Amino acid sequence: MKNSSTYQYVLTAFGAAIISVLAQISIPIPLSPVPITGQTLAIGLVVTILGTRLGTLSVLLYILIGATGLPVYSNFSGGPGILFGPTGGYIVGFLPTAIIMGLYLKKFGLTIPHAIVSNVIGMVVTLAFGTVWLKFAMSLTWMGAFMGGAAPFIILGLVKAVLAAWLGVVVRRRLESARLIEATA
C-alpha cells in the first residue's frame, strides 16, 4: 500500500495540509511587512518526515493551491497577488528550500543532528529568497531588506529548525515502525 500512487498522493496532500494549517500561526512584527509564521516550521517538518520527493511535492502543491486563490497562505490569504507581493519570495523560496533540505537528508541520513543542519540550511535559503524579493518588491536598500526581512527571524528560525528536526525525525521513525512510510537507509 505505501508504494501505491494513491497512498503517495494522500501523503503529499497531507503534507500540504500541514503547511496550510501551520501557516495560520501568524504574529505581526511592528514596522515589518513580514510576519512570523508557522510556515517555515511546517516546511521543515514535512520535508523531514516525507523526504525529498514527497516533501517537495507537498510544498509545490501548497504553493499552487494558494496561487489559485484558496486561503492557505498566512492570515488565510491566497492568490497571485500574495505571490507577487512583498512576502512572495518566502513562499517561492519554500520550493528550493524543500529540495535542498531533502537532498541533504538523503545524502547524510536522517539523524537529529543532520536534520537540524538541514533545517537550518532551509531557513537560510528561505530567508535569502524572501529578503531579495522584499528588497525589489518594496524598493528597499539591501540593509533595509535584511533588517526587515531576515534579521527579525534568525533566532526564532533556529528554534523552529531544531523543533522541526527533532519532531520530524521522531515522527518519521514512528511512521517507519508502523510501516506507514518506507524506512530510510
GROMACS .gro file of C-alpha atoms in nm:
model
  185
    1MET     CA    1   0.000   0.000   0.000
    2LYS     CA    2   0.274   0.250   0.095
    3ASN     CA    3   0.423   0.230  -0.255
    4SER     CA    4   0.094   0.284  -0.437
    5SER     CA    5   0.040   0.608  -0.624
    6THR     CA    6  -0.281   0.676  -0.434
    7TYR     CA    7  -0.107   0.642  -0.098
    8GLN     CA    8   0.171   0.876  -0.208
    9TYR     CA    9  -0.087   1.131  -0.331
   10VAL     CA   10  -0.252   1.115   0.010
   11LEU     CA   11   0.080   1.172   0.187
   12THR     CA   12   0.155   1.465  -0.044
   13ALA     CA   13  -0.187   1.619   0.022
   14PHE     CA   14  -0.145   1.561   0.394
   15GLY     CA   15   0.192   1.742   0.382
   16ALA     CA   16   0.033   2.038   0.202
   17ALA     CA   17  -0.247   2.041   0.460
   18ILE     CA   18   0.005   2.054   0.747
   19ILE     CA   19   0.174   2.354   0.584
   20SER     CA   20  -0.163   2.522   0.527
   21VAL     CA   21  -0.269   2.478   0.889
   22LEU     CA   22   0.061   2.591   1.044
   23ALA     CA   23   0.072   2.889   0.806
   24GLN     CA   24  -0.220   3.032   1.001
   25ILE     CA   25   0.002   3.078   1.305
   26SER     CA   26   0.099   3.435   1.229
   27ILE     CA   27   0.245   3.703   1.455
   28PRO     CA   28   0.287   4.050   1.304
   29ILE     CA   29   0.615   4.231   1.358
   30PRO     CA   30   0.594   4.609   1.409
   31LEU     CA   31   0.742   4.804   1.118
   32SER     CA   32   0.786   4.491   0.905
   33PRO     CA   33   0.560   4.371   0.624
   34VAL     CA   34   0.664   4.014   0.705
   35PRO     CA   35   0.502   3.833   1.000
   36ILE     CA   36   0.642   3.542   1.196
   37THR     CA   37   0.453   3.235   1.074
   38GLY     CA   38   0.439   2.862   1.124
   39GLN     CA   39   0.510   2.804   0.753
   40THR     CA   40   0.882   2.752   0.792
   41LEU     CA   41   0.828   2.511   1.081
   42ALA     CA   42   0.581   2.323   0.862
   43ILE     CA   43   0.816   2.307   0.564
   44GLY     CA   44   1.089   2.161   0.787
   45LEU     CA   45   0.852   1.907   0.939
   46VAL     CA   46   0.703   1.796   0.609
   47VAL     CA   47   1.037   1.753   0.431
   48THR     CA   48   1.196   1.579   0.730
   49ILE     CA   49   0.902   1.339   0.759
   50LEU     CA   50   0.820   1.277   0.392
   51GLY     CA   51   1.164   1.308   0.233
   52THR     CA   52   1.281   1.487  -0.081
   53ARG     CA   53   1.023   1.380  -0.337
   54LEU     CA   54   0.700   1.378  -0.138
   55GLY     CA   55   0.809   1.671   0.079
   56THR     CA   56   0.888   1.883  -0.227
   57LEU     CA   57   0.563   1.779  -0.395
   58SER     CA   58   0.375   1.880  -0.079
   59VAL     CA   59   0.538   2.223  -0.087
   60LEU     CA   60   0.464   2.263  -0.458
   61LEU     CA   61   0.101   2.162  -0.400
   62TYR     CA   62   0.074   2.414  -0.116
   63ILE     CA   63   0.215   2.694  -0.335
   64LEU     CA   64  -0.016   2.606  -0.625
   65ILE     CA   65  -0.327   2.580  -0.407
   66GLY     CA   66  -0.253   2.923  -0.260
   67ALA     CA   67  -0.178   3.069  -0.603
   68THR     CA   68  -0.527   2.971  -0.721
   69GLY     CA   69  -0.674   3.191  -0.451
   70LEU     CA   70  -0.756   2.940  -0.180
   71PRO     CA   71  -0.673   3.097   0.158
   72VAL     CA   72  -0.387   2.871   0.264
   73TYR     CA   73  -0.112   3.130   0.299
   74SER     CA   74  -0.065   3.313   0.630
   75ASN     CA   75  -0.364   3.502   0.768
   76PHE     CA   76  -0.596   3.300   0.542
   77SER     CA   77  -0.467   3.474   0.230
   78GLY     CA   78  -0.413   3.340  -0.118
   79GLY     CA   79  -0.393   3.436  -0.483
   80PRO     CA   80  -0.127   3.555  -0.723
   81GLY     CA   81  -0.122   3.896  -0.556
   82ILE     CA   82   0.035   3.739  -0.248
   83LEU     CA   83   0.297   3.559  -0.457
   84PHE     CA   84   0.393   3.880  -0.634
   85GLY     CA   85   0.368   4.094  -0.320
   86PRO     CA   86   0.638   4.171  -0.062
   87THR     CA   87   0.620   3.829   0.106
   88GLY     CA   88   0.602   3.622  -0.214
   89GLY     CA   89   0.974   3.549  -0.212
   90TYR     CA   90   0.943   3.347   0.106
   91ILE     CA   91   0.665   3.136  -0.046
   92VAL     CA   92   0.852   3.087  -0.374
   93GLY     CA   93   1.167   3.011  -0.172
   94PHE     CA   94   0.993   2.723   0.003
   95LEU     CA   95   1.037   2.512  -0.311
   96PRO     CA   96   1.419   2.530  -0.336
   97THR     CA   97   1.426   2.505   0.043
   98ALA     CA   98   1.243   2.172   0.029
   99ILE     CA   99   1.465   2.039  -0.249
  100ILE     CA  100   1.790   2.137  -0.076
  101MET     CA  101   1.677   2.008   0.263
  102GLY     CA  102   1.562   1.679   0.118
  103LEU     CA  103   1.880   1.626  -0.081
  104TYR     CA  104   2.091   1.699   0.226
  105LEU     CA  105   1.898   1.445   0.434
  106LYS     CA  106   1.915   1.189   0.155
  107LYS     CA  107   2.292   1.227   0.130
  108PHE     CA  108   2.379   1.241   0.500
  109GLY     CA  109   2.100   1.036   0.659
  110LEU     CA  110   1.803   1.100   0.881
  111THR     CA  111   1.953   1.169   1.222
  112ILE     CA  112   1.860   1.451   1.453
  113PRO     CA  113   2.194   1.634   1.405
  114HIS     CA  114   2.168   1.609   1.025
  115ALA     CA  115   1.802   1.709   1.036
  116ILE     CA  116   1.897   2.018   1.239
  117VAL     CA  117   2.165   2.112   0.984
  118SER     CA  118   1.918   2.052   0.700
  119ASN     CA  119   1.651   2.269   0.866
  120VAL     CA  120   1.900   2.548   0.938
  121ILE     CA  121   2.010   2.540   0.574
  122GLY     CA  122   1.643   2.552   0.478
  123MET     CA  123   1.589   2.855   0.700
  124VAL     CA  124   1.880   3.037   0.535
  125VAL     CA  125   1.752   2.956   0.184
  126THR     CA  126   1.400   3.075   0.268
  127LEU     CA  127   1.528   3.397   0.429
  128ALA     CA  128   1.759   3.463   0.135
  129PHE     CA  129   1.478   3.429  -0.120
  130GLY     CA  130   1.242   3.634   0.094
  131THR     CA  131   1.491   3.912   0.160
  132VAL     CA  132   1.595   3.951  -0.204
  133TRP     CA  133   1.229   3.953  -0.315
  134LEU     CA  134   1.138   4.203  -0.040
  135LYS     CA  135   1.420   4.435  -0.148
  136PHE     CA  136   1.286   4.461  -0.501
  137ALA     CA  137   0.913   4.446  -0.420
  138MET     CA  138   0.940   4.736  -0.176
  139SER     CA  139   1.238   4.920  -0.333
  140LEU     CA  140   1.442   4.885  -0.016
  141THR     CA  141   1.815   4.908   0.033
  142TRP     CA  142   1.993   4.579   0.094
  143MET     CA  143   2.033   4.673   0.461
  144GLY     CA  144   1.667   4.770   0.487
  145ALA     CA  145   1.561   4.442   0.328
  146PHE     CA  146   1.788   4.244   0.560
  147MET     CA  147   1.668   4.429   0.870
  148GLY     CA  148   1.301   4.387   0.777
  149GLY     CA  149   1.311   4.051   0.602
  150ALA     CA  150   1.577   3.838   0.770
  151ALA     CA  151   1.720   3.977   1.094
  152PRO     CA  152   1.398   3.951   1.299
  153PHE     CA  153   1.359   3.584   1.205
  154ILE     CA  154   1.704   3.438   1.268
  155ILE     CA  155   1.678   3.341   1.634
  156LEU     CA  156   1.322   3.211   1.615
  157GLY     CA  157   1.413   3.042   1.286
  158LEU     CA  158   1.689   2.849   1.461
  159VAL     CA  159   1.444   2.741   1.732
  160LYS     CA  160   1.192   2.630   1.468
  161ALA     CA  161   1.468   2.445   1.280
  162VAL     CA  162   1.564   2.245   1.589
  163LEU     CA  163   1.199   2.174   1.672
  164ALA     CA  164   1.117   2.066   1.314
  165ALA     CA  165   1.425   1.845   1.303
  166TRP     CA  166   1.362   1.672   1.632
  167LEU     CA  167   0.988   1.628   1.587
  168GLY     CA  168   1.029   1.536   1.220
  169VAL     CA  169   1.280   1.258   1.293
  170VAL     CA  170   1.068   1.121   1.580
  171VAL     CA  171   0.751   1.118   1.369
  172ARG     CA  172   0.933   0.970   1.067
  173ARG     CA  173   1.080   0.688   1.277
  174ARG     CA  174   0.738   0.610   1.426
  175LEU     CA  175   0.576   0.605   1.084
  176GLU     CA  176   0.852   0.373   0.964
  177SER     CA  177   0.800   0.145   1.265
  178ALA     CA  178   0.428   0.132   1.188
  179ARG     CA  179   0.521   0.060   0.824
  180LEU     CA  180   0.325   0.362   0.705
  181ILE     CA  181   0.629   0.511   0.535
  182GLU     CA  182   0.917   0.329   0.372
  183ALA     CA  183   1.220   0.310   0.602
  184THR     CA  184   1.521   0.523   0.515
  185ALA     CA  185   1.868   0.373   0.496
   0.00000   0.00000   0.00000
